[in-house]
Short mmCIF file of C-alpha atoms and ligand atoms in Angstrom, two decimals:
data_model
loop_
_atom_site.label_atom_id
_atom_site.label_comp_id
_atom_site.label_asym_id
_atom_site.label_seq_id
_atom_site.Cartn_x
_atom_site.Cartn_y
_atom_site.Cartn_z
CA UNK A 237 106.73 69.19 103.16
CA UNK A 238 103.61 67.74 101.79
CA UNK A 239 102.19 70.88 100.43
CA UNK A 240 98.51 70.92 99.45
CA UNK A 241 97.67 72.29 96.09
CA UNK A 242 94.68 74.03 95.67
CA UNK A 243 93.41 71.59 92.79
CA UNK A 244 89.85 72.22 91.44
CA UNK A 245 87.57 69.87 89.27
CA UNK A 246 85.54 71.27 86.32
CA UNK A 247 81.92 70.35 86.31
CA UNK A 248 80.82 70.02 82.81
CA UNK A 249 77.22 69.37 81.91
CA UNK A 250 76.39 68.03 78.34
CA UNK A 251 73.53 68.81 76.38
CA UNK A 252 72.62 69.92 72.71
CA UNK A 253 70.72 72.79 70.80
CA UNK A 254 67.92 70.82 69.93
CA UNK A 255 65.89 71.77 73.32
CA UNK A 256 65.61 75.46 72.98
CA UNK A 257 66.72 78.44 75.03
CA UNK A 258 64.11 77.65 77.93
CA UNK A 259 65.29 74.27 78.35
CA UNK A 260 69.24 75.12 78.20
CA UNK A 261 68.54 77.82 80.70
CA UNK A 262 67.08 75.09 83.01
CA UNK A 263 69.96 72.70 82.34
CA UNK A 264 72.40 75.49 83.35
CA UNK A 265 70.48 76.29 86.44
CA UNK A 266 70.26 72.83 87.58
CA UNK A 267 73.93 72.06 87.03
CA UNK A 268 74.80 75.12 89.05
CA UNK A 269 72.64 74.27 91.96
CA UNK A 270 74.35 70.87 91.94
CA UNK A 271 77.77 72.20 91.94
CA UNK A 272 76.72 74.67 94.85
CA UNK A 273 75.47 71.70 96.75
CA UNK A 274 78.57 69.63 96.22
CA UNK A 275 80.81 72.39 97.22
CA UNK A 276 78.61 73.10 100.54
CA UNK A 277 78.40 69.55 101.39
CA UNK A 278 81.71 69.19 103.25
CA UNK A 279 82.08 65.71 101.54
CA UNK A 280 84.48 66.86 98.79
CA UNK A 281 88.30 67.42 99.27
CA UNK A 282 88.57 69.77 96.55
CA UNK A 283 86.40 72.44 94.84
CA UNK A 284 83.99 71.90 91.98
CA UNK A 285 83.92 74.61 89.28
CA UNK A 286 81.02 75.08 87.37
CA UNK A 287 81.63 75.44 83.37
CA UNK A 288 78.94 76.58 80.78
CA UNK A 289 76.78 73.73 79.05
CA UNK A 290 78.49 71.77 76.47
CA UNK A 291 76.10 71.97 73.58
CA UNK A 292 78.68 71.45 70.28
CA UNK A 293 81.66 69.54 69.19
CA UNK A 294 83.80 72.71 69.32
CA UNK A 295 82.78 73.78 72.78
CA UNK A 296 83.42 70.36 74.04
CA UNK A 297 86.77 69.95 72.48
CA UNK A 298 87.79 73.48 73.30
CA UNK A 299 86.70 73.12 77.05
CA UNK A 300 88.51 69.66 77.53
CA UNK A 301 91.80 70.96 76.11
CA UNK A 302 91.59 73.91 78.35
CA UNK A 303 91.17 71.46 81.31
CA UNK A 304 94.21 69.61 80.01
CA UNK A 305 96.30 72.94 80.22
CA UNK A 306 95.00 74.34 83.32
CA UNK A 307 97.44 73.44 86.07
CA UNK A 308 94.88 73.79 88.87
CA UNK A 309 92.43 71.43 87.13
CA UNK A 310 92.84 67.63 88.09
CA UNK A 311 90.13 66.31 86.49
CA UNK A 312 86.59 66.79 85.00
CA UNK A 313 83.14 65.63 85.99
CA UNK A 314 80.66 65.06 83.46
CA UNK A 315 76.88 64.66 83.41
CA UNK A 316 74.48 64.53 80.74
CA UNK A 317 71.30 66.38 81.89
CA UNK A 318 69.82 65.87 78.56
CA UNK A 319 70.83 63.99 75.55
CA UNK A 320 74.24 64.85 74.15
CA UNK A 321 74.95 62.68 71.00
CA UNK A 322 78.03 61.21 71.82
CA UNK A 323 79.83 61.55 68.60
CA UNK A 324 80.09 65.22 69.52
CA UNK A 325 82.35 64.18 72.39
CA UNK A 326 84.82 61.92 70.25
CA UNK A 327 87.34 64.50 69.47
CA UNK A 328 87.25 66.30 72.61
CA UNK A 329 87.65 63.03 74.60
CA UNK A 330 90.59 61.82 72.29
CA UNK A 331 92.44 64.92 73.09
CA UNK A 332 91.76 64.71 76.97
CA UNK A 333 94.43 63.48 79.34
CA UNK A 334 93.37 63.98 82.76
CA UNK A 335 91.10 61.81 85.23
CA UNK A 336 87.44 62.04 84.33
CA UNK A 337 84.38 60.97 86.27
CA UNK A 338 80.90 60.15 84.69
CA UNK A 339 78.48 61.47 87.43
CA UNK A 340 75.26 59.59 86.61
CA UNK A 341 72.65 61.75 88.33
CA UNK A 342 69.20 63.46 87.81
CA UNK A 343 68.15 66.97 89.06
CA UNK A 344 64.89 65.88 90.42
CA UNK A 345 64.89 62.88 92.91
CA UNK A 346 61.34 61.74 92.39
CA UNK A 347 59.15 61.42 89.28
CA UNK A 348 56.64 64.35 89.31
CA UNK A 349 53.74 62.11 88.89
CA UNK A 350 51.06 64.56 88.48
CA UNK A 351 52.55 67.03 86.09
CA UNK A 352 55.11 64.92 84.27
CA UNK A 353 54.69 65.52 80.54
CA UNK A 354 56.81 65.06 77.58
CA UNK A 355 58.67 68.61 77.91
CA UNK A 356 59.54 67.22 81.39
CA UNK A 357 60.81 64.06 80.02
CA UNK A 358 63.11 65.80 77.41
CA UNK A 359 64.53 68.13 79.84
CA UNK A 360 65.38 65.49 82.37
CA UNK A 361 66.64 62.53 80.65
CA UNK A 362 70.13 61.71 82.14
CA UNK A 363 68.98 58.04 82.27
CA UNK A 364 68.97 58.24 78.40
CA UNK A 365 71.66 60.98 77.82
CA UNK A 366 74.16 59.16 80.01
CA UNK A 367 73.87 55.84 78.48
CA UNK A 368 74.77 57.45 74.82
CA UNK A 369 77.70 59.28 76.37
CA UNK A 370 78.86 56.23 78.28
CA UNK A 371 78.70 54.20 75.19
CA UNK A 372 81.37 56.34 73.48
CA UNK A 373 83.84 55.76 76.38
CA UNK A 374 83.50 52.02 76.04
CA UNK A 375 83.94 52.21 72.37
CA UNK A 376 86.96 54.33 72.65
CA UNK A 377 88.53 52.13 75.24
CA UNK A 378 88.91 55.01 77.63
CA UNK A 379 89.15 54.95 81.43
CA UNK A 380 86.70 56.72 83.34
CA UNK A 381 85.01 56.56 86.88
CA UNK A 382 81.21 55.91 86.76
CA UNK A 383 79.44 57.12 89.93
CA UNK A 384 75.60 56.74 90.03
CA UNK A 385 73.13 58.29 92.50
CA UNK A 386 71.38 61.27 93.72
CA UNK A 387 73.61 64.41 94.00
CA UNK A 388 72.11 65.28 97.43
CA UNK A 389 73.00 62.02 98.93
CA UNK A 390 76.19 62.20 101.23
CA UNK A 391 77.32 58.70 100.16
CA UNK A 392 77.13 59.79 96.56
CA UNK A 393 79.20 62.80 97.29
CA UNK A 394 81.59 60.77 99.33
CA UNK A 395 82.19 58.43 96.09
CA UNK A 396 83.18 61.91 94.22
CA UNK A 397 85.33 62.92 97.08
CA UNK A 398 87.02 59.84 97.10
CA UNK A 399 87.70 59.75 93.52
CA UNK A 400 88.97 63.13 93.71
CA UNK A 401 91.88 61.94 95.78
CA UNK A 402 92.43 59.18 93.31
CA UNK A 403 92.66 61.81 90.58
CA UNK A 404 95.03 64.00 92.30
CA UNK A 405 96.99 60.95 92.73
CA UNK A 406 97.14 60.48 89.19
CA UNK A 407 98.09 64.14 88.38
CA UNK A 408 100.77 64.40 91.22
CA UNK A 409 102.37 60.77 90.18
CA UNK A 410 104.35 62.82 87.57
CA UNK A 411 105.58 65.11 90.06
CA UNK A 412 107.17 62.33 92.16
CA UNK A 413 110.98 62.24 92.17
CA UNK A 414 112.81 59.56 94.02
CA UNK A 415 116.48 59.98 95.16
CA UNK A 416 118.46 56.59 95.49
CA UNK A 417 121.42 56.85 97.46
CA UNK A 418 121.79 53.27 97.41
CA UNK A 419 121.29 50.49 94.85
CA UNK A 420 118.74 47.69 95.25
CA UNK A 421 120.06 44.97 97.83
CA UNK A 422 122.25 42.47 96.28
CA UNK A 423 120.34 39.53 94.95
CA UNK A 424 117.03 40.66 95.95
CA UNK A 425 114.41 40.25 93.12
CA UNK A 426 110.96 41.71 94.16
CA UNK A 427 112.31 45.36 94.87
CA UNK A 428 114.09 45.45 91.36
CA UNK A 429 112.40 46.99 88.44
CA UNK A 430 112.56 48.81 85.28
CA UNK A 431 113.05 52.64 86.10
CA UNK A 432 112.42 53.69 82.50
CA UNK A 433 109.31 51.87 82.33
CA UNK A 434 108.19 53.43 85.79
CA UNK A 435 108.73 56.86 84.25
CA UNK A 436 106.76 56.01 81.14
CA UNK A 437 103.87 54.64 83.34
CA UNK A 438 103.77 56.69 86.39
CA UNK A 439 105.96 59.74 85.41
CA UNK A 440 108.18 58.95 88.25
CA UNK A 441 111.90 60.38 88.00
CA UNK A 442 114.13 57.89 89.80
CA UNK A 443 117.85 59.08 90.24
CA UNK A 444 120.90 57.95 92.03
CA UNK A 445 123.39 60.12 94.11
CA UNK A 446 126.42 58.92 95.81
CA UNK A 447 125.70 58.46 99.32
CA UNK A 448 128.62 60.46 100.47
CA UNK A 449 127.16 63.59 98.63
CA UNK A 450 124.27 63.43 101.03
CA UNK A 451 126.45 62.31 103.83
CA UNK A 452 128.41 65.54 103.20
CA UNK A 453 125.14 67.78 103.66
CA UNK A 454 124.45 65.77 107.02
CA UNK A 455 128.20 66.57 108.13
CA UNK A 456 127.57 70.36 107.33
CA UNK A 457 124.50 70.70 109.61
CA UNK A 458 125.57 73.15 112.45
CA UNK A 459 125.96 71.87 116.38
CA UNK A 460 123.14 74.57 117.08
CA UNK A 461 120.68 73.14 114.59
CA UNK A 462 121.43 69.74 115.78
CA UNK A 463 120.79 70.71 119.53
CA UNK A 464 117.64 72.29 118.85
CA UNK A 465 116.26 69.19 116.95
CA UNK A 466 117.45 66.86 119.93
CA UNK A 467 115.60 69.24 122.26
CA UNK A 468 112.50 68.96 120.26
CA UNK A 469 112.90 65.05 120.24
CA UNK A 470 113.57 64.89 123.93
CA UNK A 471 110.29 67.10 124.41
CA UNK A 472 108.19 65.15 122.13
CA UNK A 473 109.09 61.47 122.62
CA UNK A 474 109.67 59.23 125.69
CA UNK A 475 113.49 58.09 126.19
CA UNK A 476 113.67 54.69 126.82
CA UNK A 477 117.38 54.41 128.30
CA UNK A 478 117.20 50.81 129.15
CA UNK A 479 120.59 50.88 131.02
CA UNK A 480 122.33 52.65 128.20
CA UNK A 481 124.71 55.73 129.39
CA UNK A 482 122.71 58.79 128.88
CA UNK A 483 125.32 60.85 127.41
CA UNK A 484 125.99 58.44 124.69
CA UNK A 485 122.29 57.71 124.22
CA UNK A 486 121.95 61.62 123.39
CA UNK A 487 124.86 61.56 120.99
CA UNK A 488 123.47 58.76 119.01
CA UNK A 489 120.14 60.62 118.87
CA UNK A 490 121.92 63.83 117.76
CA UNK A 491 123.42 61.78 114.78
CA UNK A 492 119.88 60.95 113.59
CA UNK A 493 118.81 64.92 114.21
CA UNK A 494 121.66 65.59 111.85
CA UNK A 495 120.74 63.26 109.42
CA UNK A 496 116.95 64.33 109.50
CA UNK A 497 118.10 68.13 108.83
CA UNK A 498 120.92 67.22 106.31
CA UNK A 499 118.68 64.70 104.46
CA UNK A 500 115.89 67.08 104.17
CA UNK A 501 118.09 70.02 103.03
CA UNK A 502 119.39 67.73 100.24
CA UNK A 503 116.11 66.42 99.18
CA UNK A 504 114.66 70.02 99.22
CA UNK A 505 117.54 71.48 97.28
CA UNK A 506 117.47 68.88 94.58
CA UNK A 507 113.55 68.71 94.54
CA UNK A 508 112.99 64.89 95.47
CA UNK A 509 110.06 63.88 97.50
CA UNK A 510 111.10 60.15 98.18
CA UNK A 511 114.22 58.31 99.10
CA UNK A 512 115.63 54.83 99.36
CA UNK A 513 118.53 53.83 101.80
CA UNK A 514 120.23 50.65 102.33
CA UNK A 515 121.68 49.57 105.59
CA UNK A 516 124.88 47.88 103.63
CA UNK A 517 125.55 51.25 101.69
CA UNK A 518 125.84 54.13 104.29
CA UNK A 519 129.23 55.77 103.07
CA UNK A 520 130.29 58.21 105.97
CA UNK A 521 127.05 58.27 107.53
CA UNK A 522 127.42 57.17 111.22
CA UNK A 523 124.08 55.41 111.54
CA UNK A 524 121.49 53.90 109.31
CA UNK A 525 118.94 56.56 109.10
CA UNK A 526 116.02 55.45 111.34
CA UNK A 527 114.47 58.26 113.67
CA UNK A 528 115.46 60.53 110.97
CA UNK A 529 113.79 58.60 108.15
CA UNK A 530 110.65 58.13 110.44
CA UNK A 531 110.31 61.85 110.92
CA UNK A 532 110.74 62.39 107.17
CA UNK A 533 108.03 60.16 106.28
CA UNK A 534 105.69 61.81 108.66
CA UNK A 535 106.46 65.21 107.08
CA UNK A 536 105.36 63.43 103.59
CA UNK A 537 108.34 62.01 102.05
CA UNK A 538 108.19 58.57 100.58
CA UNK A 539 110.53 56.06 101.78
CA UNK A 540 111.45 52.31 101.49
CA UNK A 541 114.48 50.28 102.51
CA UNK A 542 117.09 48.33 100.59
CA UNK A 543 116.87 50.52 97.59
CA UNK A 544 113.22 49.78 96.89
CA UNK A 545 112.41 52.90 94.92
CA UNK A 546 108.90 51.37 93.82
CA UNK A 547 107.52 51.13 97.43
CA UNK A 548 109.14 54.44 98.27
CA UNK A 549 107.20 56.05 95.30
CA UNK A 550 103.97 54.51 96.45
CA UNK A 551 104.39 55.75 99.96
CA UNK A 552 104.72 59.22 98.49
CA UNK A 553 101.84 58.85 96.20
CA UNK A 554 99.71 57.49 98.99
CA UNK A 555 100.56 60.36 101.33
CA UNK A 556 99.67 62.85 98.43
CA UNK A 557 96.36 61.05 97.95
CA UNK A 558 95.56 61.58 101.66
CA UNK A 559 96.73 64.95 102.08
CA UNK A 560 94.51 67.48 104.01
CA UNK A 561 92.31 64.67 105.22
CA UNK A 562 90.68 65.09 108.29
CA UNK A 563 91.39 62.53 111.07
CA UNK A 564 93.75 60.75 108.94
CA UNK A 565 95.22 57.60 110.71
CA UNK A 566 98.43 57.25 108.71
CA UNK A 567 100.39 55.91 105.74
CA UNK A 568 103.63 54.21 106.03
CA UNK A 569 106.07 52.02 104.43
CA UNK A 570 105.83 48.48 106.14
CA UNK A 571 107.16 45.08 105.72
CA UNK A 572 105.74 41.55 106.66
CA UNK A 573 107.99 40.20 109.40
CA UNK A 574 106.63 37.29 111.46
CA UNK A 575 103.35 35.30 111.80
CA UNK A 576 101.10 34.52 114.62
CA UNK A 577 99.39 31.34 113.73
CA UNK A 578 97.28 30.58 116.77
CA UNK A 579 93.81 29.65 115.67
CA UNK A 580 91.37 32.61 115.95
CA UNK A 581 94.49 35.08 116.30
CA UNK A 582 96.28 34.97 113.15
CA UNK A 583 97.96 37.60 111.70
CA UNK A 584 101.18 39.06 110.57
CA UNK A 585 103.52 41.43 112.67
CA UNK A 586 104.55 44.30 110.44
CA UNK A 587 107.73 46.40 111.11
CA UNK A 588 110.86 47.14 109.56
CA UNK A 589 114.63 47.29 110.70
CA UNK A 590 113.67 50.87 112.12
CA UNK A 591 111.74 52.83 109.50
CA UNK A 592 107.78 52.92 110.21
CA UNK A 593 106.18 56.26 109.87
CA UNK A 594 105.05 57.73 113.09
CA UNK A 595 101.74 59.02 111.34
CA UNK A 596 100.36 55.34 112.09
CA UNK A 597 101.30 55.38 115.85
CA UNK A 598 98.79 54.70 118.33
CA UNK A 599 99.64 56.73 121.65
CA UNK A 600 103.05 56.99 123.17
CA UNK A 601 106.01 57.03 120.93
CA UNK A 602 109.54 56.37 122.45
CA UNK A 603 113.05 56.50 121.33
CA UNK A 604 115.36 53.50 121.74
CA UNK A 605 118.62 52.42 120.73
CA UNK A 606 119.76 49.00 119.94
CA UNK A 607 122.45 47.46 117.66
CA UNK A 608 121.24 46.26 114.24
CA UNK A 609 121.70 42.91 113.43
CA UNK A 610 122.95 43.77 110.02
CA UNK A 611 125.41 46.45 108.99
CA UNK A 612 128.54 47.68 110.79
CA UNK A 613 127.53 51.09 112.04
CA UNK A 614 126.62 52.77 115.60
CA UNK A 615 123.47 51.48 117.24
CA UNK A 616 120.85 53.84 115.68
CA UNK A 617 118.03 55.66 117.37
CA UNK A 618 114.61 54.83 116.41
CA UNK A 619 111.13 55.70 117.16
CA UNK A 620 109.13 52.82 118.71
CA UNK A 621 105.49 52.48 118.98
CA UNK A 622 102.48 50.09 118.08
CA UNK A 623 99.96 51.25 115.45
CA UNK A 624 96.29 51.98 115.39
CA UNK A 625 93.47 49.42 114.76
CA UNK A 626 90.98 49.21 112.11
CA UNK A 627 90.58 48.35 108.38
CA UNK A 628 93.73 49.57 106.07
CA UNK A 629 95.09 48.39 102.76
CA UNK A 630 98.41 47.09 101.94
CA UNK A 631 99.75 47.64 98.39
CA UNK A 632 102.81 46.00 96.58
CA UNK A 633 103.76 47.27 93.07
CA UNK A 634 105.71 44.54 91.41
CA UNK A 635 107.50 44.40 87.87
CA UNK A 636 106.75 41.17 86.01
CA UNK A 637 109.22 41.89 83.38
CA UNK A 638 106.63 42.77 80.83
CA UNK A 639 104.35 44.87 82.90
CA UNK A 640 103.78 46.28 86.41
CA UNK A 641 101.19 44.77 88.77
CA UNK A 642 99.61 46.29 91.84
CA UNK A 643 98.60 44.19 94.59
CA UNK A 644 96.00 45.31 96.89
CA UNK A 645 95.15 43.65 99.92
CA UNK A 646 92.48 44.78 102.59
CA UNK A 647 93.82 44.11 105.88
CA UNK A 648 92.27 44.31 109.59
CA UNK A 649 94.88 46.01 111.87
CA UNK A 650 94.74 44.71 115.50
CA UNK A 651 96.60 45.05 118.81
CA UNK A 652 98.80 42.29 119.59
CA UNK A 653 97.90 40.43 122.55
CA UNK A 654 100.69 41.32 124.60
CA UNK A 655 103.53 43.91 125.02
CA UNK A 656 106.77 42.98 123.23
CA UNK A 657 109.40 44.69 125.61
CA UNK A 658 112.22 43.29 123.72
CA UNK A 659 111.31 44.23 120.26
CA UNK A 660 113.18 47.65 119.53
CA UNK A 661 111.04 48.59 116.38
CA UNK A 662 107.70 50.14 115.73
CA UNK A 663 105.20 47.70 114.62
CA UNK A 664 101.76 46.91 113.26
CA UNK A 665 99.86 43.69 113.24
CA UNK A 666 97.22 42.88 110.82
CA UNK A 667 94.97 39.87 109.43
CA UNK A 668 94.61 40.13 105.80
CA UNK A 669 91.26 39.65 104.30
CA UNK A 670 89.54 37.22 103.65
CA UNK A 671 91.81 35.30 106.25
CA UNK A 672 95.41 35.00 106.90
CA UNK A 673 95.64 31.62 104.94
CA UNK A 674 93.84 32.64 101.79
CA UNK A 675 95.12 36.31 101.86
CA UNK A 676 98.95 35.04 102.25
CA UNK A 677 98.23 32.43 99.61
CA UNK A 678 96.95 34.92 97.11
CA UNK A 679 99.46 37.44 97.93
CA UNK A 680 102.32 34.82 96.94
CA UNK A 681 100.45 33.54 93.97
CA UNK A 682 100.21 37.32 92.81
CA UNK A 683 104.21 37.80 93.39
CA UNK A 684 103.64 40.40 96.10
CA UNK A 685 106.59 41.75 97.84
CA UNK A 686 107.61 41.65 101.69
CA UNK A 687 107.64 45.29 101.31
CA UNK A 688 104.32 47.38 101.45
CA UNK A 689 102.88 50.77 100.88
CA UNK A 690 100.20 50.89 103.80
CA UNK A 691 97.31 53.21 104.57
CA UNK A 692 94.37 53.41 106.92
CA UNK A 693 93.16 56.29 104.89
CA UNK A 694 92.75 55.00 101.36
CA UNK A 695 90.63 52.17 99.98
CA UNK A 696 91.17 49.37 97.58
CA UNK A 697 88.91 50.97 95.23
CA UNK A 698 90.71 54.22 95.35
CA UNK A 699 94.16 52.46 94.58
CA UNK A 700 92.42 50.22 91.73
CA UNK A 701 91.18 53.26 90.01
CA UNK A 702 94.68 54.81 90.19
CA UNK A 703 96.26 51.62 88.55
CA UNK A 704 93.52 51.79 85.84
CA UNK A 705 94.28 55.48 85.25
CA UNK A 706 97.92 54.33 84.83
CA UNK A 707 97.03 51.58 82.39
CA UNK A 708 98.42 48.90 84.65
CA UNK A 709 97.12 45.56 86.17
CA UNK A 710 95.67 45.58 89.55
CA UNK A 711 94.52 42.61 91.58
CA UNK A 712 92.35 42.84 94.88
CA UNK A 713 92.78 40.45 97.74
CA UNK A 714 89.61 41.01 99.85
CA UNK A 715 86.86 39.49 101.54
CA UNK A 716 85.66 38.00 98.24
CA UNK A 717 88.85 36.35 97.31
CA UNK A 718 88.88 32.68 96.79
CA UNK A 719 92.12 31.06 95.41
CA UNK A 720 90.52 29.46 92.63
CA UNK A 721 88.96 32.64 91.20
CA UNK A 722 92.18 34.33 91.92
CA UNK A 723 94.24 31.96 89.95
CA UNK A 724 91.98 32.51 86.91
CA UNK A 725 92.17 36.32 87.39
CA UNK A 726 95.98 36.26 87.24
CA UNK A 727 95.79 33.84 84.06
CA UNK A 728 93.50 36.16 82.34
CA UNK A 729 95.30 39.31 83.23
CA UNK A 730 98.43 37.81 81.79
CA UNK A 731 96.61 37.54 78.55
CA UNK A 732 95.19 40.92 78.86
CA UNK A 733 98.10 42.85 80.07
CA UNK A 734 101.15 40.67 79.02
CA UNK A 735 103.11 41.64 75.92
MN1 MN B 1019 113.09 45.64 104.03
#
């Protein structure tokens, strides 16, 4: 489901024709070497494509417009090897619509003390040219990423690689289509939002379908297809009968198999990559989609419960941003449920009624069945597991009426002290930065939801950069957060972003 597109990033070096052919030949040679080194480094998730040196207004404008229309180009990386008068860039940049990284580097690492002369200085003056170039972005009020450092250094290359994932998130955001087979849960505020504005800002298409249309697709799934998938489940997962009748258990699991197949067919046929459900609006579905939705999330679909299309789209977006990542630890829909307030062991137990993505699982995954405390359907089968440890981010996109705000919290995932044998859902447990108290206070002051889009594999910087490209407010809750400063930030943002 989550198909990797072979995106590329163009590497454009700026200069001018003042320096003569010998110098420009060096500029081209140096930038080609940098591109080769970046591609060979293994630190970039996407290929960099070298482009001829940009030395005139016409060529700059033409190249940036070609980048706009090239479907494989997800962004442009620019570097001023020499001086490139920035007025030359105005028209091109005004017409440019994709993410842009300003790579502030230099071909030589060390000043060649013994041989340096004015020719060398004129040829290697990124310190000079990149400042002129950066100025025009600030003057135009254009969003761009600036990365400074030596091009051979792995940490610098990784920064570029990290930004590439953000850029692909920006480009792919407009391909996200969310299917709503249920409206927002009655009376709930934070999961509501302006779908037209979401399409204007993020490019998301958010459409409603009667739940019984997808239920009909589920009912049309053949017994053979269902049996084969149930076999796969029984091979792959541990079955926790816990005293239930084995035959009935299997029949309930088969209902989820039918939902997984039927839902996926319906989503694929209609070209949607995210879906929301609602436990109170299931039409003729026999169970709340649990195991089925968990498996679809693992395949790359976005999901959130109770009609929460914003979080469903964010889960899909974050799965796109992490695609193809080696040793990825997982990305999921999550919900803040209950606290541990024991000093030194503070944290939030995360779960949902059923729907946590198995990509975050640590170790064994089991199937359980248990009644839902809400709704009026069969006891649904669900995958149960605990999640990985380590740093992660929890994000919440909220609609404040006059604007969207993305809240990004660094969290530290931990194991709970003891098993929870009676809890029939998958869980994670984390302590928000900078502490449970300050983290939760800041989250609530910012208006963050109980639903989050969660990932071990993305950073707050990547998500904040995505928000900046989308032109929306982002606030960070991390190790540096203090409530006094955070409240001021919210106040100032209201002036900066509010209408
Ligand atoms: Mn919920």
